mmCIF file of C-alpha atoms in Angstrom:
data_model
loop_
_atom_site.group_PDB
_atom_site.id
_atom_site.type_symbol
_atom_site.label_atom_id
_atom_site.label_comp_id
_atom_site.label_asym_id
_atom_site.label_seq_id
_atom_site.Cartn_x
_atom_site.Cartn_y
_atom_site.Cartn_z
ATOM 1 C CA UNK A 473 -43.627 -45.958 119.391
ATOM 2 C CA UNK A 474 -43.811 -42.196 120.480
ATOM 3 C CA UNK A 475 -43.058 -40.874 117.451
ATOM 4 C CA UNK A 476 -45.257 -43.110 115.458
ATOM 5 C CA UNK A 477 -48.010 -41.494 117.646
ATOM 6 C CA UNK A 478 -47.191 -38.365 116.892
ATOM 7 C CA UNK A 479 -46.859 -38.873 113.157
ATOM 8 C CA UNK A 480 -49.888 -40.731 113.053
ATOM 9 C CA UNK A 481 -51.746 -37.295 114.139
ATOM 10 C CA UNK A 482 -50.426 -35.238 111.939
ATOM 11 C CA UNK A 483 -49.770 -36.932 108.688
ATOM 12 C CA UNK A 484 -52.002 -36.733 105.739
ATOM 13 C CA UNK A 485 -54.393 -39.627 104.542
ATOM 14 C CA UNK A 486 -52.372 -41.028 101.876
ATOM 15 C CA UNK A 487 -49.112 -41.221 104.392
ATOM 16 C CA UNK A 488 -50.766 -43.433 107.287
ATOM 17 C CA UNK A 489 -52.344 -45.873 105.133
ATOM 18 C CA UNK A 490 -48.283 -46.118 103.416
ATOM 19 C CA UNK A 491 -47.630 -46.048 106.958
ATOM 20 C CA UNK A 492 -50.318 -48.879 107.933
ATOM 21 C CA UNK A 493 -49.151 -50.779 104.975
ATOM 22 C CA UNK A 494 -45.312 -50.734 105.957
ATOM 23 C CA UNK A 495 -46.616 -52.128 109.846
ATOM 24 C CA UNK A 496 -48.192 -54.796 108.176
ATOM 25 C CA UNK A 497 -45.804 -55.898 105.857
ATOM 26 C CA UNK A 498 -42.636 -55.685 108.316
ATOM 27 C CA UNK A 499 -44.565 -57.920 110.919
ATOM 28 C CA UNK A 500 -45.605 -60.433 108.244
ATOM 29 C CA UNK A 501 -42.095 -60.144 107.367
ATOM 30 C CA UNK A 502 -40.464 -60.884 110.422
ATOM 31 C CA UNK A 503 -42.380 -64.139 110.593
ATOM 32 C CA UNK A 504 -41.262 -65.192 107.043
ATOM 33 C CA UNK A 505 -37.700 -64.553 108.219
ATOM 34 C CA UNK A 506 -38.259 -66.856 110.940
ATOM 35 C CA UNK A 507 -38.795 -69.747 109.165
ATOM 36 C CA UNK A 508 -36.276 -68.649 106.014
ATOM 37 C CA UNK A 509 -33.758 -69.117 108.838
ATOM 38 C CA UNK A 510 -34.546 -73.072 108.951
ATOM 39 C CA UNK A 511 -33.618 -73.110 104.882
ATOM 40 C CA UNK A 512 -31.331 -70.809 104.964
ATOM 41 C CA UNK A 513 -29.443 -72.656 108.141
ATOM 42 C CA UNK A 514 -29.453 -76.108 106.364
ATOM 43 C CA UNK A 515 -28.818 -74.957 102.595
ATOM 44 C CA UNK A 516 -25.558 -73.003 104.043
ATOM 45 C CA UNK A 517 -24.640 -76.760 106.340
ATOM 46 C CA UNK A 518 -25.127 -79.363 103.433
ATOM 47 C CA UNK A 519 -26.361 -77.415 100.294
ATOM 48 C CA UNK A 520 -29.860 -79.002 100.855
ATOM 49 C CA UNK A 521 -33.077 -77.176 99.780
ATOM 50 C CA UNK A 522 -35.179 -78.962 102.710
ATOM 51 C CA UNK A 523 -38.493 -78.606 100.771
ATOM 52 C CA UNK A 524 -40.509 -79.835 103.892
ATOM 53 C CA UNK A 525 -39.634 -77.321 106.080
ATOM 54 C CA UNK A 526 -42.912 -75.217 105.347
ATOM 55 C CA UNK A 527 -44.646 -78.602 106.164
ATOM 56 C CA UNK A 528 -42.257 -79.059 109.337
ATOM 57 C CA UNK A 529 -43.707 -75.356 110.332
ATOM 58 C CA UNK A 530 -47.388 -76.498 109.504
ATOM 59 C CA UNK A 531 -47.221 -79.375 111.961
ATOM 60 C CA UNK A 532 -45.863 -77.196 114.841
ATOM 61 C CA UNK A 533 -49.180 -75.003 114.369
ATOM 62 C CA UNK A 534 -51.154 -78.051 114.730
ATOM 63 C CA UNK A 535 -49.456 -79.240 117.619
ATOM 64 C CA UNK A 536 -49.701 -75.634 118.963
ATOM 65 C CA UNK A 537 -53.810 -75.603 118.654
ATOM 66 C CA UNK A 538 -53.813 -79.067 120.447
ATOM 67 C CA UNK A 539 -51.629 -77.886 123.324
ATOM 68 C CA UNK A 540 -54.183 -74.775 123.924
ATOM 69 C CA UNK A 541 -56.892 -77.136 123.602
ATOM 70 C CA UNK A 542 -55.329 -79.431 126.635
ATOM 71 C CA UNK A 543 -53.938 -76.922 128.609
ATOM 72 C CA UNK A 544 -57.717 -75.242 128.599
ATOM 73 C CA UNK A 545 -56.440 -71.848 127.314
ATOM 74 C CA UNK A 546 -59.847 -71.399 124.779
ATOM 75 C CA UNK A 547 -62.229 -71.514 127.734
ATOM 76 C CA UNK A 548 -63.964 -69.070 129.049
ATOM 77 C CA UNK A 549 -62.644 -69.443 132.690
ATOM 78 C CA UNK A 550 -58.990 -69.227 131.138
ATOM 79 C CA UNK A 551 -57.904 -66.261 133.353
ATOM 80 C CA UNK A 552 -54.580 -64.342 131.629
ATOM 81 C CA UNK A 553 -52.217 -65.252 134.263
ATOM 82 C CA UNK A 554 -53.211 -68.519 133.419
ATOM 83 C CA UNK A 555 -52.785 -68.151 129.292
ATOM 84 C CA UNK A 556 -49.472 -66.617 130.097
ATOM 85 C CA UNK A 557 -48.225 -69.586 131.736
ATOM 86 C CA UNK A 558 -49.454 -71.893 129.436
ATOM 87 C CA UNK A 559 -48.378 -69.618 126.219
ATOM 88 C CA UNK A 560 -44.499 -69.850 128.251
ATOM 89 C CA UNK A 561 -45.037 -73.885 128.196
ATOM 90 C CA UNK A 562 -46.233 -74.077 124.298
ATOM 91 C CA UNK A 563 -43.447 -72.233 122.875
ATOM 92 C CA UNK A 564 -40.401 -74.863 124.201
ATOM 93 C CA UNK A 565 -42.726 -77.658 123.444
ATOM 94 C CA UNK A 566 -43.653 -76.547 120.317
ATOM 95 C CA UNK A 567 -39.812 -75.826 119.051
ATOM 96 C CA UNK A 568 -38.628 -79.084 121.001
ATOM 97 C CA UNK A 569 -41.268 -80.746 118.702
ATOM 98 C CA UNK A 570 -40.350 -79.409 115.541
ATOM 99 C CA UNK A 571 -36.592 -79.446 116.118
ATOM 100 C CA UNK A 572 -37.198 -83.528 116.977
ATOM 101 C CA UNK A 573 -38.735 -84.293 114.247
ATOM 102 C CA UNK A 574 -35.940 -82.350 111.978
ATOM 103 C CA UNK A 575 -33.201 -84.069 113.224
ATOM 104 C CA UNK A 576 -35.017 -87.289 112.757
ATOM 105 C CA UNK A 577 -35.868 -86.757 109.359
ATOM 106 C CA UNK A 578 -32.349 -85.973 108.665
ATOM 107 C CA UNK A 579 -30.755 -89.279 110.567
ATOM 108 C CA UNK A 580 -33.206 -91.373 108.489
ATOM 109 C CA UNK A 581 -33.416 -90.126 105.105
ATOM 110 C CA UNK A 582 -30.795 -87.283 104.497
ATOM 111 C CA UNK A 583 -27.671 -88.492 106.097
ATOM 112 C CA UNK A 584 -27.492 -91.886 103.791
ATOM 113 C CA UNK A 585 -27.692 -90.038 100.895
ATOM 114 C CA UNK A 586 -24.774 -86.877 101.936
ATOM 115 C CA UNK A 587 -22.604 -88.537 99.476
ATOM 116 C CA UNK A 588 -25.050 -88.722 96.480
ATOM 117 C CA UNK A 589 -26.104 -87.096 94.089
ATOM 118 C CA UNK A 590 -28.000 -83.771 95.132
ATOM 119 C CA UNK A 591 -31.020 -84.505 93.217
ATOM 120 C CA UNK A 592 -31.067 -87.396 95.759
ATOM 121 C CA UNK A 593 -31.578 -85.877 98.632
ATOM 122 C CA UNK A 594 -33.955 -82.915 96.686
ATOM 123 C CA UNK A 595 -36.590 -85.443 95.531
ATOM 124 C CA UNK A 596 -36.532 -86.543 99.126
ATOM 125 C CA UNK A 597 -37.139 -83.363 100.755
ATOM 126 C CA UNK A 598 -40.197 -83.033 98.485
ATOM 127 C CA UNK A 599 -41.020 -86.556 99.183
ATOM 128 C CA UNK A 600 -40.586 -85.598 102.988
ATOM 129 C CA UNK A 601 -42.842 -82.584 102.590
ATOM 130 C CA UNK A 602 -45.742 -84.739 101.395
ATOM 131 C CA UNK A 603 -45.284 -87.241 104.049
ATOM 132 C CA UNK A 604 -45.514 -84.428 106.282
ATOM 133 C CA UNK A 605 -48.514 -82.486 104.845
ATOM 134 C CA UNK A 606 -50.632 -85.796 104.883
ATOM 135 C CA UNK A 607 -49.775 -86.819 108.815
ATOM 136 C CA UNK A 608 -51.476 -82.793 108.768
ATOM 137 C CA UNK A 609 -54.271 -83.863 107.056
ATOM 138 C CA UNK A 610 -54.464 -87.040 109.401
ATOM 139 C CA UNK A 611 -53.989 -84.618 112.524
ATOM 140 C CA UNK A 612 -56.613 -82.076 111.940
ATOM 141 C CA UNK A 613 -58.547 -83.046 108.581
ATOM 142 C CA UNK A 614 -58.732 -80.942 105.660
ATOM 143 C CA UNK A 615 -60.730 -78.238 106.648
ATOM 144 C CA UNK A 616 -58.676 -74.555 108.055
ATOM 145 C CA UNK A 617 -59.308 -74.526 112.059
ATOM 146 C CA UNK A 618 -59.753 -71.182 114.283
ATOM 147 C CA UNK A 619 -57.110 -70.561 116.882
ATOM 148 C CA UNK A 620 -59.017 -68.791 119.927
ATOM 149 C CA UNK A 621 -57.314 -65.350 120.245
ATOM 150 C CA UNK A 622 -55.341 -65.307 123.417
ATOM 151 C CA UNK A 623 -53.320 -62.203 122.555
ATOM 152 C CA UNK A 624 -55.769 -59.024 122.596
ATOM 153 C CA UNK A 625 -56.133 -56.572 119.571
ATOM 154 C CA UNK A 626 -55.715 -53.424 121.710
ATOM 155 C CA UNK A 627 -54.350 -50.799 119.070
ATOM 156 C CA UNK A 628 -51.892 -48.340 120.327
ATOM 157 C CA UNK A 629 -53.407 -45.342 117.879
ATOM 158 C CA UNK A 630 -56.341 -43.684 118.483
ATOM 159 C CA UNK A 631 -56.280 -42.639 114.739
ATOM 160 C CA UNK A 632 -58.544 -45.716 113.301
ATOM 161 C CA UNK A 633 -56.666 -45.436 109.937
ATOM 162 C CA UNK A 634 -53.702 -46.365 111.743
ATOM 163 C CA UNK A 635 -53.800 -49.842 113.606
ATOM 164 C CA UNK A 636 -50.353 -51.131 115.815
ATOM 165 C CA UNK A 637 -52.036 -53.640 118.081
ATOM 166 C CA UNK A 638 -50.570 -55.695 120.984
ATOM 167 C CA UNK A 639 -50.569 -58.602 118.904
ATOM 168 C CA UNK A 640 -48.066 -56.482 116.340
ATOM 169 C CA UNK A 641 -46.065 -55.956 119.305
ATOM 170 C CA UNK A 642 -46.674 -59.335 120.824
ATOM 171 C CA UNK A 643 -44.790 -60.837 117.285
ATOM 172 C CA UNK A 644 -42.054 -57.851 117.170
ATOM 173 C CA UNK A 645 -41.109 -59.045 120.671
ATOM 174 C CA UNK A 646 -40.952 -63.097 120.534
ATOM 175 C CA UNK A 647 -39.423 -62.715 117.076
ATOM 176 C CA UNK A 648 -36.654 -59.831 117.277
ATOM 177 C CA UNK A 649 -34.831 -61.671 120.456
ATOM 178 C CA UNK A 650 -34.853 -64.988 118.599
ATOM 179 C CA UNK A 651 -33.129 -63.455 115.734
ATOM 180 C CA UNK A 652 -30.595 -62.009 117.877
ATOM 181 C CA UNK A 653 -29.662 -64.449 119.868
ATOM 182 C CA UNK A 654 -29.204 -67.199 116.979
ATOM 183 C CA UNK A 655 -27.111 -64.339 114.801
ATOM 184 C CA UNK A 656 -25.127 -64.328 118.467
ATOM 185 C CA UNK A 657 -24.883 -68.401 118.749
ATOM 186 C CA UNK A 658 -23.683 -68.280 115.146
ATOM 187 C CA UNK A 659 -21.063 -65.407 115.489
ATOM 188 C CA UNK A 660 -19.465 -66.274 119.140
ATOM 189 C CA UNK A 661 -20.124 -70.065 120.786
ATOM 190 C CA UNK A 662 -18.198 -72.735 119.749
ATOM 191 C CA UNK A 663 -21.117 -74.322 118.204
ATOM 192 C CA UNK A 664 -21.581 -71.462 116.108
ATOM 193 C CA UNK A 665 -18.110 -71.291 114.612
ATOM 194 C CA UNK A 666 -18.140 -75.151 114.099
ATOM 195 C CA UNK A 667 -21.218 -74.584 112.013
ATOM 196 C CA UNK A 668 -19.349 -71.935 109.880
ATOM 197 C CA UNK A 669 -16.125 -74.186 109.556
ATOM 198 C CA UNK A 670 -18.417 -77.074 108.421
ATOM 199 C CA UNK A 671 -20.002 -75.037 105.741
ATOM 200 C CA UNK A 672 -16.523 -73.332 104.067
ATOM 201 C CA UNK A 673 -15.365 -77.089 103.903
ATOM 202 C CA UNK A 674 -16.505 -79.854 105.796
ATOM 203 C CA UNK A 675 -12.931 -81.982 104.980
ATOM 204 C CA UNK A 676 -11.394 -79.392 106.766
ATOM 205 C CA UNK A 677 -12.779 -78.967 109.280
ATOM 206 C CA UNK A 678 -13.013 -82.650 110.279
ATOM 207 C CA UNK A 679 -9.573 -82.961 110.234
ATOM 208 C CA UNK A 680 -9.404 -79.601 112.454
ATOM 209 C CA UNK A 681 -11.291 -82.430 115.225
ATOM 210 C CA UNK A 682 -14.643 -81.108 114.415
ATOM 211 C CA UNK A 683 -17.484 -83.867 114.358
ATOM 212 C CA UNK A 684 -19.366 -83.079 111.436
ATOM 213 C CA UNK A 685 -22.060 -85.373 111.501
ATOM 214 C CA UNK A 686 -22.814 -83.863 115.228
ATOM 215 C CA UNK A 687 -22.840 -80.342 113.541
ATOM 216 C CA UNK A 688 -25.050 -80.727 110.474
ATOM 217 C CA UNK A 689 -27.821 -82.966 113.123
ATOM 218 C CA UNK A 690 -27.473 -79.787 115.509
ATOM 219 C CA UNK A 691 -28.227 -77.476 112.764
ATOM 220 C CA UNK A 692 -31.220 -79.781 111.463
ATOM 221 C CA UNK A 693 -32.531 -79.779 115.438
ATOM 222 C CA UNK A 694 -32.390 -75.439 115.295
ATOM 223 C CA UNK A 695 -33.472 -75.120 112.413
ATOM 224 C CA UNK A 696 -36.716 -76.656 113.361
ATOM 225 C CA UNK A 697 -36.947 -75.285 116.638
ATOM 226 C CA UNK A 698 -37.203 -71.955 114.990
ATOM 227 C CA UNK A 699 -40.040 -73.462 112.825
ATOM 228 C CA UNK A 700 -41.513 -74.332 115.691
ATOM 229 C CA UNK A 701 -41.175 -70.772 117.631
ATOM 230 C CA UNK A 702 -42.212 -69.514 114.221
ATOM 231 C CA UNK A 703 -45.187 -72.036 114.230
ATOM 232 C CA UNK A 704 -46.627 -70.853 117.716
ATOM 233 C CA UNK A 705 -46.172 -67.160 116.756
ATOM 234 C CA UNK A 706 -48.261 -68.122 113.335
ATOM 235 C CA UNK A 707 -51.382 -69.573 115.400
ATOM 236 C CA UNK A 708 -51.248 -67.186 117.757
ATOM 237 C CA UNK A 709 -51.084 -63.685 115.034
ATOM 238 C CA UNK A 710 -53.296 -65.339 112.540
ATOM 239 C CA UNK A 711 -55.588 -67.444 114.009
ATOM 240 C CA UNK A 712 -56.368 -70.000 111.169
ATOM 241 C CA UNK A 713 -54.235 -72.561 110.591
ATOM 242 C CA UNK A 714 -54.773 -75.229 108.394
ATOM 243 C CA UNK A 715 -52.850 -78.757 106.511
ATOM 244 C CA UNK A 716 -51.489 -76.395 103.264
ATOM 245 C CA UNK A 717 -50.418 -73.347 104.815
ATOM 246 C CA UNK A 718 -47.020 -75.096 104.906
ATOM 247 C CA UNK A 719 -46.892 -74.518 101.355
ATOM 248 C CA UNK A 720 -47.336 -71.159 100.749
ATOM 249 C CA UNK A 721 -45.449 -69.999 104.032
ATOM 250 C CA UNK A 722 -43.026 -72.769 102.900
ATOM 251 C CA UNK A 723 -42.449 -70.968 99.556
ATOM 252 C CA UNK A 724 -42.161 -67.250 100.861
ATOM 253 C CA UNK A 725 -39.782 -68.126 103.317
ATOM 254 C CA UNK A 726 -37.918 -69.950 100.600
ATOM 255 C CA UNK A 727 -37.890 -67.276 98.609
ATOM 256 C CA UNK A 728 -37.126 -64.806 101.563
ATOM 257 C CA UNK A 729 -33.795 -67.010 101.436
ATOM 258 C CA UNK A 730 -33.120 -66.674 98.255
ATOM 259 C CA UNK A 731 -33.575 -63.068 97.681
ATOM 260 C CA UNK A 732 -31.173 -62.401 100.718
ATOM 261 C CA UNK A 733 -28.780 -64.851 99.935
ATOM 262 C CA UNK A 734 -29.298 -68.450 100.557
ATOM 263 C CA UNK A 735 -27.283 -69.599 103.467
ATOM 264 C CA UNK A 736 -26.650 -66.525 104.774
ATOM 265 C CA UNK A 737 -28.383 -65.446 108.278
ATOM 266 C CA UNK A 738 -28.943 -61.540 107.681
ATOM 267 C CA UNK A 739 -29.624 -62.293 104.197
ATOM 268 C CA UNK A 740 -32.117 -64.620 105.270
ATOM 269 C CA UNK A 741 -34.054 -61.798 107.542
ATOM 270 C CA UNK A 742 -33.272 -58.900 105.214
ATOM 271 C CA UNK A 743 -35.694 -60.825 102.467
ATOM 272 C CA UNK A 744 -37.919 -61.739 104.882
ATOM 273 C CA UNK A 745 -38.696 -58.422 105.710
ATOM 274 C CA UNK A 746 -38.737 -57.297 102.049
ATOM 275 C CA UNK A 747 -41.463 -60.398 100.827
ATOM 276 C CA UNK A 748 -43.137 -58.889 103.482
ATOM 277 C CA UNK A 749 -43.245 -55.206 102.574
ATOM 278 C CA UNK A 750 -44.027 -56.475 98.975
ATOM 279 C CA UNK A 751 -46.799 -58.187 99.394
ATOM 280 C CA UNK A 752 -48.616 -55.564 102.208
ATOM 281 C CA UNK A 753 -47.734 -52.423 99.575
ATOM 282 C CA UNK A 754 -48.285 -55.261 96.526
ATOM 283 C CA UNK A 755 -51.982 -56.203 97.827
ATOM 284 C CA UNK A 756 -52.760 -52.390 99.151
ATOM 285 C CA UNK A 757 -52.142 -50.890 96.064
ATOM 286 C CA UNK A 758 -52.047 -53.295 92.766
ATOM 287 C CA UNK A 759 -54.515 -55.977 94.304
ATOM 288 C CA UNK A 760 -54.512 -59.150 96.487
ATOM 289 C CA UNK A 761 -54.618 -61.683 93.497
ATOM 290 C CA UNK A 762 -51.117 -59.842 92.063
ATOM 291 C CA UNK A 763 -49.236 -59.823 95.415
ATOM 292 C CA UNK A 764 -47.929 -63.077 94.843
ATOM 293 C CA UNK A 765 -46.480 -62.673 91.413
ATOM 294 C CA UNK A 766 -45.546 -59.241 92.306
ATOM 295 C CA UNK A 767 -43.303 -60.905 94.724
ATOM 296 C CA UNK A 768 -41.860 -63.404 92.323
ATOM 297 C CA UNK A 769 -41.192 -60.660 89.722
ATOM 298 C CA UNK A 770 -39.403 -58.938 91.770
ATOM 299 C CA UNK A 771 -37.220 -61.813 92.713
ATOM 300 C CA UNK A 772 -36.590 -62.456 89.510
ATOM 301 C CA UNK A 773 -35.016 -59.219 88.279
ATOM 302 C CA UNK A 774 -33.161 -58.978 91.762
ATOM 303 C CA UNK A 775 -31.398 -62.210 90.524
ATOM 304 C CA UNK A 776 -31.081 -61.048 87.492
ATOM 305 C CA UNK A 777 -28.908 -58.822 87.924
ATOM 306 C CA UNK A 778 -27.463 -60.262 91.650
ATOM 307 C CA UNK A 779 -27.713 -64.037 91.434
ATOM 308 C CA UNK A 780 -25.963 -64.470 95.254
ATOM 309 C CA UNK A 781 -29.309 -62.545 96.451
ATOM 310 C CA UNK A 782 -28.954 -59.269 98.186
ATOM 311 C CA UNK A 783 -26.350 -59.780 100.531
ATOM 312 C CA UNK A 784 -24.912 -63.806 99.510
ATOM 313 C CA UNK A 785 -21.668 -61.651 98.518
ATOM 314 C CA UNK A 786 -21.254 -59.398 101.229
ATOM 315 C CA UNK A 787 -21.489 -61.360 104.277
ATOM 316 C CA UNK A 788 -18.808 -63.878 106.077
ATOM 317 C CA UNK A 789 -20.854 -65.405 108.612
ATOM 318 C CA UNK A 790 -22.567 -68.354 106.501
ATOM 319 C CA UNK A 791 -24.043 -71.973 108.127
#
């Protein structure tokens, strides 16, 4: 931080609004990453493209605004000790939530069909995802709701060209440990190098005495417990949440995957953090309207000329 200070006094116009553009775009990022883990996770398992995992993420925000509604954190009176607490309590209930309803989804409609066809258990996953996005609709209606802002705006710089607020910090925080410790799960528990046997060759490693079924269902249940840490984080930086943000989100995420390598963890958070930067410096300097296919252009020549994504060659550790 101190020497972002320090270059934020000095530097020339052009350089802090880069600068600005770069914050914005790497903390966007590391949400996308976030959820590309939940594709990433269950594409490296099974070979699935879950297709309603953006949707999986857009219930979790909805469940998030109705838990601040209960616990009384959007009144007035709310006192910060108080939003803390009740913050602390959303975030497990939220990723229990999300990782529940995964894992159920998979024991009902993906797990007859492991031994079909894969465009099977595709056209499920988008049937899934429209299932999901009209219990949304159900939920909340079809109108975008306001999520009060219980993380303050306080900006670091006291250059106003520059802006790092707590709530930048708030996101670098929750997301950055969540990362780590599921690149640690994956690399050195038991669990974790189950998962990885399972996905070089599930025949093999069954008859190494690994329960494979128990695996992929414990990879479904993460995977949506980070949509649902991803989901709180969401409400909480952006404050409008709304039945189709699952798609969009959905589809960067996706493509955050892809770019880095679907199936592979790193790869997964490397693209997330590139969609990111693309579509800050994309909107900042071409336009809003082009940041999208800015995004997807640039995907496409990347797998042009890498098909495996960025790092899909380079990297062992795959789930």
């Amino acid at each position: 931080m101190l020497p972002l200070l320090a270059v934020a006094d000095t530097a020339p116009d052009w350089f802090t609004f880069f600068l600005q553009q770069c914050i914005n775009g790497l903390t966007y990022g590391a949400l996308i990453a976030l959820i590309a883990l939940g594709y990433t996770m269950v594409y490296g398992i099974i070979g699935l493209i879950n297709f309603a995992h953006g949707d999986l993420f857009m219930l979790g925000t909805f469940l998030a605004l109705t838990l601040i509604s209960a616990f009384g954190l959007d009144t007035p009176d709310a006192s910060s000790g108080a939003i803390a607490v009740g913050l602390l309590a959303i975030f497990p209930i939220a990723a229990v939530f999300c990782g529940a309803l995964n894992l159920a989804v998979d024991r009902i409609v993906y797990k007859p069909l492991r031994r079909a066809p894969k465009l099977a258990p595709l056209v499920s996953a988008i049937g899934v995802s429209f299932i999901f996005q009209n219990i949304g609709l159900l939920w909340k209606g079809p109108a975008d709701l306001s999520v009060p802002s219980l993380v303050p705006r306080t900006d670091f710089f006291s250059d106003p060209t520059l802006e790092f607020t707590v709530k930048d910090l708030f996101l670098t925080l929750t997301v950055l440990p969540i990362m780590f410790g599921l690149t640690l799960l994956v690399k050195y528990t038991r669990l974790g190098k189950s998962m990885r046997a399972v996905s070089q060759n599930p025949t093999a490693a069954q008859l190494m005495g690994i329960h494979v079924e128990r695996v992929i269902g414990n990879t479904f249940a993460m995977g949506g417990a980070l949509a649902g840490f991803a989901s709180v984080i969401y409400a909480l930086y952006i404050n409008t949440v709304g039945f189709q943000i699952g798609y969009i989100n959905g589809l960067y995420a996706f493509t955050a995957a892809v770019l880095g390598g679907i199936g592979n963890i790193p790869g997964a958070v490397l693209g997330g953090l590139v969609i990111g930067l693309v579509r800050s410096l994309g909107a900042a300097y071409v336009g809003a309207r082009w940041a999208t296919a800015i995004i997807f252009g640039i995907l496409i020549v990347i797998l042009i000329f890498r098909p495996s994504g960025l790092l899909g060659e380079r990297t062992r550790e795959k789930v």
